[in-house]
Structure formats: structure tokens, C-alpha cells
PDB file of C-alpha atoms in Angstrom:
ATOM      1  CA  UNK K   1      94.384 115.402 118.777  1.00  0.00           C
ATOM      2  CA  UNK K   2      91.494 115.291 116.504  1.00  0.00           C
ATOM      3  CA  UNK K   3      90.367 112.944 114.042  1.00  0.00           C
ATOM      4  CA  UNK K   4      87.904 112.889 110.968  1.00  0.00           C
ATOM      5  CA  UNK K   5      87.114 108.774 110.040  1.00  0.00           C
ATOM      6  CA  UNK K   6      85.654 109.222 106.460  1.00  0.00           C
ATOM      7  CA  UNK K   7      82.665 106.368 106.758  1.00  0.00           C
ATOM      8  CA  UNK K   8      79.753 107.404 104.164  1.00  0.00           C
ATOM      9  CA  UNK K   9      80.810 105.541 101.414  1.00  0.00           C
ATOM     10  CA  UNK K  10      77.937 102.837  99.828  1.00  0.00           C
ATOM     11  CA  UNK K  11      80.829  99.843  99.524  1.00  0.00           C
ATOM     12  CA  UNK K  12      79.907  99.026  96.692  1.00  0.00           C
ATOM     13  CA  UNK K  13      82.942  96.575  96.503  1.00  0.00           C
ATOM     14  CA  UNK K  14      81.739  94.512  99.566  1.00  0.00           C
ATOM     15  CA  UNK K  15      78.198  94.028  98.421  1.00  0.00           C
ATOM     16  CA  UNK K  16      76.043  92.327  98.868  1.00  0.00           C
ATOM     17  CA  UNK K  17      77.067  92.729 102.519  1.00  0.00           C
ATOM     18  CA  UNK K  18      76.898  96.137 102.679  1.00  0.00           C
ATOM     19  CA  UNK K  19      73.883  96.297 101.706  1.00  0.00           C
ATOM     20  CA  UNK K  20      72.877  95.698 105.020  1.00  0.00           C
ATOM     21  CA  UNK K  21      75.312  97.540 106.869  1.00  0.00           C
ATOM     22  CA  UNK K  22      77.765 100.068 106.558  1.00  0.00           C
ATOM     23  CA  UNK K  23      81.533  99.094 105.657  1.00  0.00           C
ATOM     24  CA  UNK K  24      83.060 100.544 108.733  1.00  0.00           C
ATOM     25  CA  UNK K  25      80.282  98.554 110.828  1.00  0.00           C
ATOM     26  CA  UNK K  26      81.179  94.778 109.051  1.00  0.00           C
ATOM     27  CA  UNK K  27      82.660  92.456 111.988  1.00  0.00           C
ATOM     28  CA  UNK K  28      86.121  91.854 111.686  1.00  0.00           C
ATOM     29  CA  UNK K  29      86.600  89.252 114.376  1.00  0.00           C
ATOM     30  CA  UNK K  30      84.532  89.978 117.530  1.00  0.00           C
ATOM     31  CA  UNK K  31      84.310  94.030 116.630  1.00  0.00           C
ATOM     32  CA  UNK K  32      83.710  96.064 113.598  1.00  0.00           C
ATOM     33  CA  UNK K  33      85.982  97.638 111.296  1.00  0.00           C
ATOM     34  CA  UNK K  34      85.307 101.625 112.311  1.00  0.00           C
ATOM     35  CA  UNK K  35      85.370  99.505 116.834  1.00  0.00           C
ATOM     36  CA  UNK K  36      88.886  98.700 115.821  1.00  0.00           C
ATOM     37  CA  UNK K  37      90.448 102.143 114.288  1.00  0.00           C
ATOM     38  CA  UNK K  38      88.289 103.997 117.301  1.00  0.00           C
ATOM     39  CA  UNK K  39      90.681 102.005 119.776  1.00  0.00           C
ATOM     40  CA  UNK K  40      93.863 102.533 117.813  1.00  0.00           C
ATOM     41  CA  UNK K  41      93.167 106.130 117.403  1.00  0.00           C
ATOM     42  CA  UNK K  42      92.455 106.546 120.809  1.00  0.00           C
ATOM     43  CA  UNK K  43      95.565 104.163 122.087  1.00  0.00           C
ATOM     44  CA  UNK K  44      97.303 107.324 119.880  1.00  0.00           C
ATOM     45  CA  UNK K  45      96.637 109.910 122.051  1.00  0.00           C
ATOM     46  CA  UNK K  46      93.182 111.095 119.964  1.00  0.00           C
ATOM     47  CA  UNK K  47      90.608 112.741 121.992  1.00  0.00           C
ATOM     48  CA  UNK K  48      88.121 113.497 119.531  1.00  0.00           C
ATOM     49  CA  UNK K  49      86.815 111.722 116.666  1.00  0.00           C
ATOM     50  CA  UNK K  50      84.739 113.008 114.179  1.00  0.00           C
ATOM     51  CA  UNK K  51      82.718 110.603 111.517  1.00  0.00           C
ATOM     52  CA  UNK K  52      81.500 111.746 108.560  1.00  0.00           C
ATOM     53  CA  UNK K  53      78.450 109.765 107.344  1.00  0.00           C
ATOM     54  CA  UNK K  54      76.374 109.179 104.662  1.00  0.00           C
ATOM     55  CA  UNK K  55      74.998 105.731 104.095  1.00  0.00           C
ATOM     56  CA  UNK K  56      73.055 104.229 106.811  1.00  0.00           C
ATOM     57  CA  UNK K  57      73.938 106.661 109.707  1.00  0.00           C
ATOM     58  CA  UNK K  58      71.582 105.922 111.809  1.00  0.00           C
ATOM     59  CA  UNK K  59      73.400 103.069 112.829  1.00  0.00           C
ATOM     60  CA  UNK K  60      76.654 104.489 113.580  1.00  0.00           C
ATOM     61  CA  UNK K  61      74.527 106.678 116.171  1.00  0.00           C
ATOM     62  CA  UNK K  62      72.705 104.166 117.706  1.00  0.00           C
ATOM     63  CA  UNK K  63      75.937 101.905 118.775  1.00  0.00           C
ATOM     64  CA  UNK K  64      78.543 104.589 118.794  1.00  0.00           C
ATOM     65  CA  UNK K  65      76.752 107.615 120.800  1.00  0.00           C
ATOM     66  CA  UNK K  66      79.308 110.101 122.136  1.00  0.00           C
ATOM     67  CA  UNK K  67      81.796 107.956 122.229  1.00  0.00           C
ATOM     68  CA  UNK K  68      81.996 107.873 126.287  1.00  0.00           C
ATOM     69  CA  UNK K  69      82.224 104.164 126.221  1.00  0.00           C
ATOM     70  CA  UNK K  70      85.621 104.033 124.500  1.00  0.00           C
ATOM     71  CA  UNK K  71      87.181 107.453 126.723  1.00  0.00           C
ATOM     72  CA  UNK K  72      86.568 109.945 123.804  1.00  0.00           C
ATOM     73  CA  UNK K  73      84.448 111.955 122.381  1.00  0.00           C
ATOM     74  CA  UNK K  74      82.373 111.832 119.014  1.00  0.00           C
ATOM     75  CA  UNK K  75      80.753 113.838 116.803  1.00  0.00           C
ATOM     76  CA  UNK K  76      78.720 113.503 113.433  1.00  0.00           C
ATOM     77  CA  UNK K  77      78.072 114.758 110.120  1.00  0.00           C
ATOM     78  CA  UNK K  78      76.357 113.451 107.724  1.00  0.00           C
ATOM     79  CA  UNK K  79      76.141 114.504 103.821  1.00  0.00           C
ATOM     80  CA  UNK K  80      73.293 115.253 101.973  1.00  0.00           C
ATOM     81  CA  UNK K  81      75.063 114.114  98.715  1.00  0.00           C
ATOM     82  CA  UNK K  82      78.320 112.565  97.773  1.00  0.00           C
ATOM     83  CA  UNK K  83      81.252 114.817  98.798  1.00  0.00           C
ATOM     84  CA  UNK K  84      83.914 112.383  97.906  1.00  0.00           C
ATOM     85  CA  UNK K  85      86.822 111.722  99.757  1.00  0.00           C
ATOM     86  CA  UNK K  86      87.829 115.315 100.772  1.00  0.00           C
ATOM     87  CA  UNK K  87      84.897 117.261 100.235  1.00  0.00           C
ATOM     88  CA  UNK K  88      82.949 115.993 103.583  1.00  0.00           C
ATOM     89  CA  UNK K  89      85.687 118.098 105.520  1.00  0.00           C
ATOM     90  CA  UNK K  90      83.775 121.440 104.520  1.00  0.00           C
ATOM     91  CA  UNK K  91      81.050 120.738 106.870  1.00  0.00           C
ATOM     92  CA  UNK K  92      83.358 120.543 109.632  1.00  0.00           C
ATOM     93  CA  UNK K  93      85.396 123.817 109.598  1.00  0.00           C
ATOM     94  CA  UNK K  94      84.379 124.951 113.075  1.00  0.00           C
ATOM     95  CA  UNK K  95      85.643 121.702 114.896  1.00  0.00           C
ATOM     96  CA  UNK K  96      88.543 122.035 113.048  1.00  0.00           C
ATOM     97  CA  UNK K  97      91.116 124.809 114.988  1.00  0.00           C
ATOM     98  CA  UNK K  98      94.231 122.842 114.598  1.00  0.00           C
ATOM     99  CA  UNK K  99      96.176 120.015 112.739  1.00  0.00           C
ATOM    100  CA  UNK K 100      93.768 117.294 112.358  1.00  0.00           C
ATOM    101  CA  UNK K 101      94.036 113.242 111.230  1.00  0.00           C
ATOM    102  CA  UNK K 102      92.098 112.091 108.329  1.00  0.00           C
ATOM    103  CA  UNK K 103      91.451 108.117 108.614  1.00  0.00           C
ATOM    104  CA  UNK K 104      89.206 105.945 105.750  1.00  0.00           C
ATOM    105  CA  UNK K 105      87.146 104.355 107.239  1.00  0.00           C
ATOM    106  CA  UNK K 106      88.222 101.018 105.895  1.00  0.00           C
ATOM    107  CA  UNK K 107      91.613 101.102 106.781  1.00  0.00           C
ATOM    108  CA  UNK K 108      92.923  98.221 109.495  1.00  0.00           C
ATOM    109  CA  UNK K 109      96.371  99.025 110.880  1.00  0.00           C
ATOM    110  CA  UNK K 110      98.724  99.065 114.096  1.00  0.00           C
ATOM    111  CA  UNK K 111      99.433 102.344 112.962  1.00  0.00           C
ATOM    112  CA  UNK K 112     100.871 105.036 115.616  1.00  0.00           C
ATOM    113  CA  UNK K 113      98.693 108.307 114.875  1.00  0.00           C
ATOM    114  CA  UNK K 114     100.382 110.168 116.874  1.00  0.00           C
ATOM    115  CA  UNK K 115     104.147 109.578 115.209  1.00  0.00           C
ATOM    116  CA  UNK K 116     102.197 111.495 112.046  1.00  0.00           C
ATOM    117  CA  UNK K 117     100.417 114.078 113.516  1.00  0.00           C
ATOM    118  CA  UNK K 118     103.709 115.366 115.422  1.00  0.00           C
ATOM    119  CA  UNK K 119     105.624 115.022 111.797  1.00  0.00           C
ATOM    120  CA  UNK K 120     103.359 116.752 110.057  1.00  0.00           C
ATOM    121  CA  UNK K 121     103.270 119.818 113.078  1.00  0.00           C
ATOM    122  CA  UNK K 122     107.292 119.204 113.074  1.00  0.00           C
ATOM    123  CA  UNK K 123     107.764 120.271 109.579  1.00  0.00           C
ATOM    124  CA  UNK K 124     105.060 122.958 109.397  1.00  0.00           C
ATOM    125  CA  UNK K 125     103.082 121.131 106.258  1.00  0.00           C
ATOM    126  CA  UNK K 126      99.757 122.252 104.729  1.00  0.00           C
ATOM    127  CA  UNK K 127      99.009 118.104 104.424  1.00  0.00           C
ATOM    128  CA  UNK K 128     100.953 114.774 105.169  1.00  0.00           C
ATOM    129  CA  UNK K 129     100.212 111.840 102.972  1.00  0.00           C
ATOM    130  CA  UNK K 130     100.903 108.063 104.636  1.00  0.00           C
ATOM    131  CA  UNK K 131     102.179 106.041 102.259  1.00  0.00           C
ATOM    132  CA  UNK K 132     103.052 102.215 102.486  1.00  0.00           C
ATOM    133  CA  UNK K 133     104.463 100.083 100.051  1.00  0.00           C
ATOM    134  CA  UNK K 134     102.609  96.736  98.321  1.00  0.00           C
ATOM    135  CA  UNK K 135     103.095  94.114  96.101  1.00  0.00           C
ATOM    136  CA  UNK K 136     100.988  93.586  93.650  1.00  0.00           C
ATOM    137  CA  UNK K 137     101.634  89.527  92.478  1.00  0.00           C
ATOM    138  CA  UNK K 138     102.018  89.215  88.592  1.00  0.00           C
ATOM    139  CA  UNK K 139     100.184  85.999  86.427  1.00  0.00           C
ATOM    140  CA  UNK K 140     102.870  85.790  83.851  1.00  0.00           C
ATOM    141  CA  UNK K 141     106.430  85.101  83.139  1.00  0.00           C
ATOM    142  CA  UNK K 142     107.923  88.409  83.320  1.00  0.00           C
ATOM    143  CA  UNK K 143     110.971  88.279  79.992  1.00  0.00           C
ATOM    144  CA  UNK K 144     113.996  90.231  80.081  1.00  0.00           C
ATOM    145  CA  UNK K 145     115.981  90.488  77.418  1.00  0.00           C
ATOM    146  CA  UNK K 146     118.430  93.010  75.139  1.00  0.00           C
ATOM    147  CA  UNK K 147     116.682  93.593  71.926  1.00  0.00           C
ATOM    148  CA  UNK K 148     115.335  90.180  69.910  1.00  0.00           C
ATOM    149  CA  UNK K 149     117.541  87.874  72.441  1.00  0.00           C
ATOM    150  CA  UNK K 150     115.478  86.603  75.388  1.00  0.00           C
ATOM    151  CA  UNK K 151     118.136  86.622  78.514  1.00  0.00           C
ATOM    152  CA  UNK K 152     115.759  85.050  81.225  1.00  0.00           C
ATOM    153  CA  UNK K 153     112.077  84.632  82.349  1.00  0.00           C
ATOM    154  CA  UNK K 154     111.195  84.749  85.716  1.00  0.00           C
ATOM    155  CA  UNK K 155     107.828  83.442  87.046  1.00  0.00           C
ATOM    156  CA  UNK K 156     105.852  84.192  89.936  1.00  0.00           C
ATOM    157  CA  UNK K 157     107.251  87.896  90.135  1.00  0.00           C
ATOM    158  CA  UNK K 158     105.526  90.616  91.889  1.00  0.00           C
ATOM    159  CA  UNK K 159     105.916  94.470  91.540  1.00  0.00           C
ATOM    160  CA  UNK K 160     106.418  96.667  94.670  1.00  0.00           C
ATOM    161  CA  UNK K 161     104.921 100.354  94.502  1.00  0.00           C
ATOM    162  CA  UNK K 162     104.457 103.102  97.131  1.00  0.00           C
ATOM    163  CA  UNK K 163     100.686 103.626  97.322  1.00  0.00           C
ATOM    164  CA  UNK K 164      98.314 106.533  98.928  1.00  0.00           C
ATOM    165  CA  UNK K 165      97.633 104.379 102.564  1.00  0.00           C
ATOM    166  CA  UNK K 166      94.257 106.466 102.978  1.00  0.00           C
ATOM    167  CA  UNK K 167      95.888 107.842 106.127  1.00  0.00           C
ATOM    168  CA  UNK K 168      96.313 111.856 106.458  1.00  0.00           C
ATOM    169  CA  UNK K 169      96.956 114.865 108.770  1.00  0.00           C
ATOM    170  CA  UNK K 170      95.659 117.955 107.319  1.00  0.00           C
ATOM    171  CA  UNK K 171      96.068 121.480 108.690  1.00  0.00           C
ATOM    172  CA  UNK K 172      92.952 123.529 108.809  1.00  0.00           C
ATOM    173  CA  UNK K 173      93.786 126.055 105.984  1.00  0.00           C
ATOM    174  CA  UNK K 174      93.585 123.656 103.827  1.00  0.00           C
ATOM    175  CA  UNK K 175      90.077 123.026 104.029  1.00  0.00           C
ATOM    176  CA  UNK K 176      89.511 127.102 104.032  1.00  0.00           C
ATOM    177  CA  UNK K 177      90.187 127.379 100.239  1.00  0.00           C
ATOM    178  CA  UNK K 178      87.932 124.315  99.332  1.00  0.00           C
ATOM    179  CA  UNK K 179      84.695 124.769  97.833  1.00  0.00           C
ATOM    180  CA  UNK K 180      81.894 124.333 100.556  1.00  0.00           C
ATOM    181  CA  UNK K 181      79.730 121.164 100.144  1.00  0.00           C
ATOM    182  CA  UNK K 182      81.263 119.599  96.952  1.00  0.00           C
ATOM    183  CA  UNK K 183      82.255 116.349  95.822  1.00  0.00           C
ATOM    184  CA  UNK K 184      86.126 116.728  96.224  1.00  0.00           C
ATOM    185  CA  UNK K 185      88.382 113.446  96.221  1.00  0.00           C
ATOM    186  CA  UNK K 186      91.625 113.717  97.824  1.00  0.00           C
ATOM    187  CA  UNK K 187      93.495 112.819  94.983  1.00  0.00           C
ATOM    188  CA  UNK K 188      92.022 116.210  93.882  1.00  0.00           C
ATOM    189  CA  UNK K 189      92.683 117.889  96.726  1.00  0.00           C
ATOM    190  CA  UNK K 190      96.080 116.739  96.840  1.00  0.00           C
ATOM    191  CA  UNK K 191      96.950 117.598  92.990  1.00  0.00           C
ATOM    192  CA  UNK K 192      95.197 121.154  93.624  1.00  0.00           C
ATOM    193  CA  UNK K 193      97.880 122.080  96.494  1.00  0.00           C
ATOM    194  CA  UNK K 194     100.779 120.685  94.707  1.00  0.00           C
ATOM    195  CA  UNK K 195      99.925 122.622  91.671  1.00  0.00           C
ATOM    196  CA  UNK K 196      99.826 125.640  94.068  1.00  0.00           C
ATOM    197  CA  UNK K 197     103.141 124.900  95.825  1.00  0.00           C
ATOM    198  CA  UNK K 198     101.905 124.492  98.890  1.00  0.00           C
ATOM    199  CA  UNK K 199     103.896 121.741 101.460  1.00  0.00           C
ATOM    200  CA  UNK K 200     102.777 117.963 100.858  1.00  0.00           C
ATOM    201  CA  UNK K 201     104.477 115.799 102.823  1.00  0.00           C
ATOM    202  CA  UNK K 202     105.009 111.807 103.096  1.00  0.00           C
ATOM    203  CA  UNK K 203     105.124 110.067 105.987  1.00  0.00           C
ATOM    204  CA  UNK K 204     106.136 106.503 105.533  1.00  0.00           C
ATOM    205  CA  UNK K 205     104.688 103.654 107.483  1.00  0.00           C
ATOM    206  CA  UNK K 206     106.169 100.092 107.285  1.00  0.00           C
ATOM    207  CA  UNK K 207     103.970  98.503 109.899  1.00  0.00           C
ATOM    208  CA  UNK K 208     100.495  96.359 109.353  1.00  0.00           C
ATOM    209  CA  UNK K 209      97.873  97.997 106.901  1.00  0.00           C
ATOM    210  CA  UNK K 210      95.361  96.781 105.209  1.00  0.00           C
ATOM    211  CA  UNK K 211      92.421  97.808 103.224  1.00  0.00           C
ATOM    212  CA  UNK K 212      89.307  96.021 103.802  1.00  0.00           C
ATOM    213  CA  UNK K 213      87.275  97.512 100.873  1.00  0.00           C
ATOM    214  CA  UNK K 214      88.103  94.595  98.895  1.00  0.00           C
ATOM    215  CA  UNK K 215      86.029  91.361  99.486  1.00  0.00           C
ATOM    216  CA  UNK K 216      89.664  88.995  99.289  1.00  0.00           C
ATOM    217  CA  UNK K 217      90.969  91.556 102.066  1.00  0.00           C
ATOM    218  CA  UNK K 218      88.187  91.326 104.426  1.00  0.00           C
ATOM    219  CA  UNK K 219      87.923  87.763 104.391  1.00  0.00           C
ATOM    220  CA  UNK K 220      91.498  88.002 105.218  1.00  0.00           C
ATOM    221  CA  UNK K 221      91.384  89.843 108.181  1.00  0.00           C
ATOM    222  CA  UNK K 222      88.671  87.358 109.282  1.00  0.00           C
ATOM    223  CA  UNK K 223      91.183  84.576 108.714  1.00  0.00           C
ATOM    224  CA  UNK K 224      93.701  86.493 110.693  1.00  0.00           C
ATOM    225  CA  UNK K 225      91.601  87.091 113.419  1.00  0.00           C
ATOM    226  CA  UNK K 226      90.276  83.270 113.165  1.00  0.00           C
ATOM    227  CA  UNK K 227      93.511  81.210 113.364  1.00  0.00           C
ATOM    228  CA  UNK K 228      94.549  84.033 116.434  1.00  0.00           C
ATOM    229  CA  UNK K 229      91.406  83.112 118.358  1.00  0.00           C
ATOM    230  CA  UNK K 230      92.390  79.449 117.764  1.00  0.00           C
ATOM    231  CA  UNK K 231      96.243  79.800 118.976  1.00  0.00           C
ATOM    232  CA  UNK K 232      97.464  78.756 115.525  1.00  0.00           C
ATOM    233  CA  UNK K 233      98.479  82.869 114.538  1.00  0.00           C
ATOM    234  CA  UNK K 234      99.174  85.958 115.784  1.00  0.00           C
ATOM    235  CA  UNK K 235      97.843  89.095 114.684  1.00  0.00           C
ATOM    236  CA  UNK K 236      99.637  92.841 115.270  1.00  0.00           C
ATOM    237  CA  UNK K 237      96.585  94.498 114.540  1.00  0.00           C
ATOM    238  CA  UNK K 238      96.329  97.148 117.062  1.00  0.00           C
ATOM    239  CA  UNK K 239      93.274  96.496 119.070  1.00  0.00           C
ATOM    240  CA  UNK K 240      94.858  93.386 120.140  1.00  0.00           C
ATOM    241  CA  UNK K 241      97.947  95.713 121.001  1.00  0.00           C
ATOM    242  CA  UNK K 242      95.679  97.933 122.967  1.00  0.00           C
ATOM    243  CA  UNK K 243      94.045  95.126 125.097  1.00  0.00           C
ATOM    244  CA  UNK K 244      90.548  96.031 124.012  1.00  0.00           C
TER     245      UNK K 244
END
């Protein structure tokens, strides 16, 4: 298997720590975000990782090299302007010759790879969407009630929702049709080949996931990985499955 980590965002979200390095490169623990997925992917049965840079990449070269340290091999390519979220996979058509994964590159999770990438060949789709569910805590007193008469309140309520988990296998036709070296998201992407009937599937994940783009969710994952090191947690994250 193949994979493309999509790591050339700015992170704007985390500043002002990315400002001094990359989002996929902040520590989580003892190892950095993008050390962590590398494992996982690899623990998966991936044998080749491609990252697609844009901010900073000189550093992702210097620690990562060809990958040889972690049993796998990895390649680069980095943008010479924002492509988005999608668009970065244009400069990689030649590596790509069969289904491939598509990982953000600030995504933590015990995910198994390879339980998507043999759906997705299994039902013959043109792109498989991960999805995970949430909840997303409310501040108010949510009111129910039948017309003017108020029936109850409830407090502290939180609404559950099935969101995008940033996690994808894609087959290469896909990125055939898409416009060479522009800024695509995949929310584009996606809406483009639903509108044009081709096969978008969902693959539902249940398992640990969690997006670190957020400031209050990587200081979580530090806390996880804190209160593990200390004996006073436990963490499924899947480095720590993998015995890295």
C-alpha cells in the first residue's frame, strides 16, 4: 500500500508554535505528530509514504530522509503555492498506479489503514471517505416544548454528528480528471464526483481519533501521553500499540 500524508499546511490554528515548526513535526509526547501516523501507517501494512509539503520542508527532509529508519520508504513533494487539501495529489500522478490512502497530516488515531484500503478495493469505489462521529458539548439549556408550553429543559446536552475524519483511500482516476497544480479542497473534490455519479463511499471508524489542529486538542494529547508516562492513564493511540 501507498500513502499520501497531506503536511504543507501553515497551522495557522496552532500558532504561535508553528511558527517555528511545522504541525506534523510538534511533539506529542516523546515523538511528533507526522513520527506517530508514520508508525501506524506502517504497523498497517503501508510500504510507501508520500508527504506533500509546503511550509518549512526542509525540515521534514532533514529528520525523515527515505524513510529507511522506520522500514519504509518516502518520498516528497513540495508545492509552489497552496493546492489545498486535494489539489497537492496532481503532482504525484506517476507514483500513483493503484488505490492509494490519503492521511492529514494532523490526524492522531489507532486507526487500521489497511481495514479501509481493502473496503474501498472490495467495493470497487472511485473514493472512500472515513467518517467518525463527535460530540460537540452545548453552553445552554436546550428547551423542548409543543408550541408556547415549555415541556422540559435539559442542561449540559451535547449534539452527536458524523464528521469528514480527514482519512481517505482514493483510486488513481480520480486524480486524472483534476486540474493539474490547483488549489482543490477535498470537500470540492468530493462534491465534484458526487455531482458526477461517480462511487463515494463511507467507511466508518469507531476507534481513537483526534485532530490536533486545534490548540485544546493538542494539549490534550500531551495530557494523554503525560498521565500514561506517569502510570496514572492509558492511551490506545497506536504507536504505543505498535511498540515504537
Amino acid at each position: 500500500m501507498k500513502a499520501v500524508i497531506m503536511a504543507g499546511g501553515l497551522g495557522k490554528r496552532l500558532q504561535p508554535l508553528t511558527r517555528i515548526l511545522p504541525k506534523p513535526l510538534l511533539p506529542v509526547g516523546n515523538e511528533s505528530v507526522l513520527e506517530i501516523q508514520i508508525v501506524n501507517l506502517r504497523a498497517s501494512g503501508v510500504e510507501e509514504i508520500i508527504l506533500a509539503l509546503g511550509h518549512k520542508p526542509e525540515l521534514f527532509l532533514a529528520y525523515f530522509g527515505d524513510g529507511s529508519k522506520w522500514g519504509l520508504k518516502i518520498h516528497y513533494s513540495i508545492e509552489r503555492q497552496p493546492l489545498g487539501t486535494a489539489g497537492p495529489l496532481t503532482l504525484l500522478r506517476e507514483h500513483l498506479d493503484a488505490p492509494f490512502l490519503v492521511v492529514n497530516g494532523d490526524i492522531l488515531t489507532d486507526m487500521d489503514y489497511g481495514a479501509l484500503w481493502r473496503q474501498h478495493v472490495e467495493e470497487g469505489a472511485d473514493l472512500t471517505v472515513t467518517t467518525t462521529s463527535v460530540k460537540l458539548p452545548l453552553e445552554y439549556g436546550v428547551i423542548r416544548h409543543r408550541g408556547r408550553r415549555i415541556l422540559d429543559i435539559e442542561e449540559k446536552t451535547s449534539l452527536e454528528a458524523e464528521i469528514n475524519a480527514g482519512i481517505y483511500c482514493i483510486d488513481p482516476s480520480v486524480v486524472d480528471r483534476m486540474p493539474v497544480d490547483t488549489f482543490v479542497s477535498m470537500d470540492t473534490l468530493l462534491r465534484q464526483l458526487i455531482a458526477d455519479e461517480r462511487t463515494v463511499s463511507r467507511y466508518s471508524f469507531d476507534g481513537y481519533w483526534l485532530d490536533i489542529g486545534q490548540m485544546a486538542n493538542y494539549e490534550k494529547a500531551n495530557e494523554m501521553c503525560a498521565l500514561a508516562e506517569a502510570g496514572e492513564g492509558a492511551t490506545v493511540l497506536a504507536w504505543r500499540r505498535a511498540g515504537a
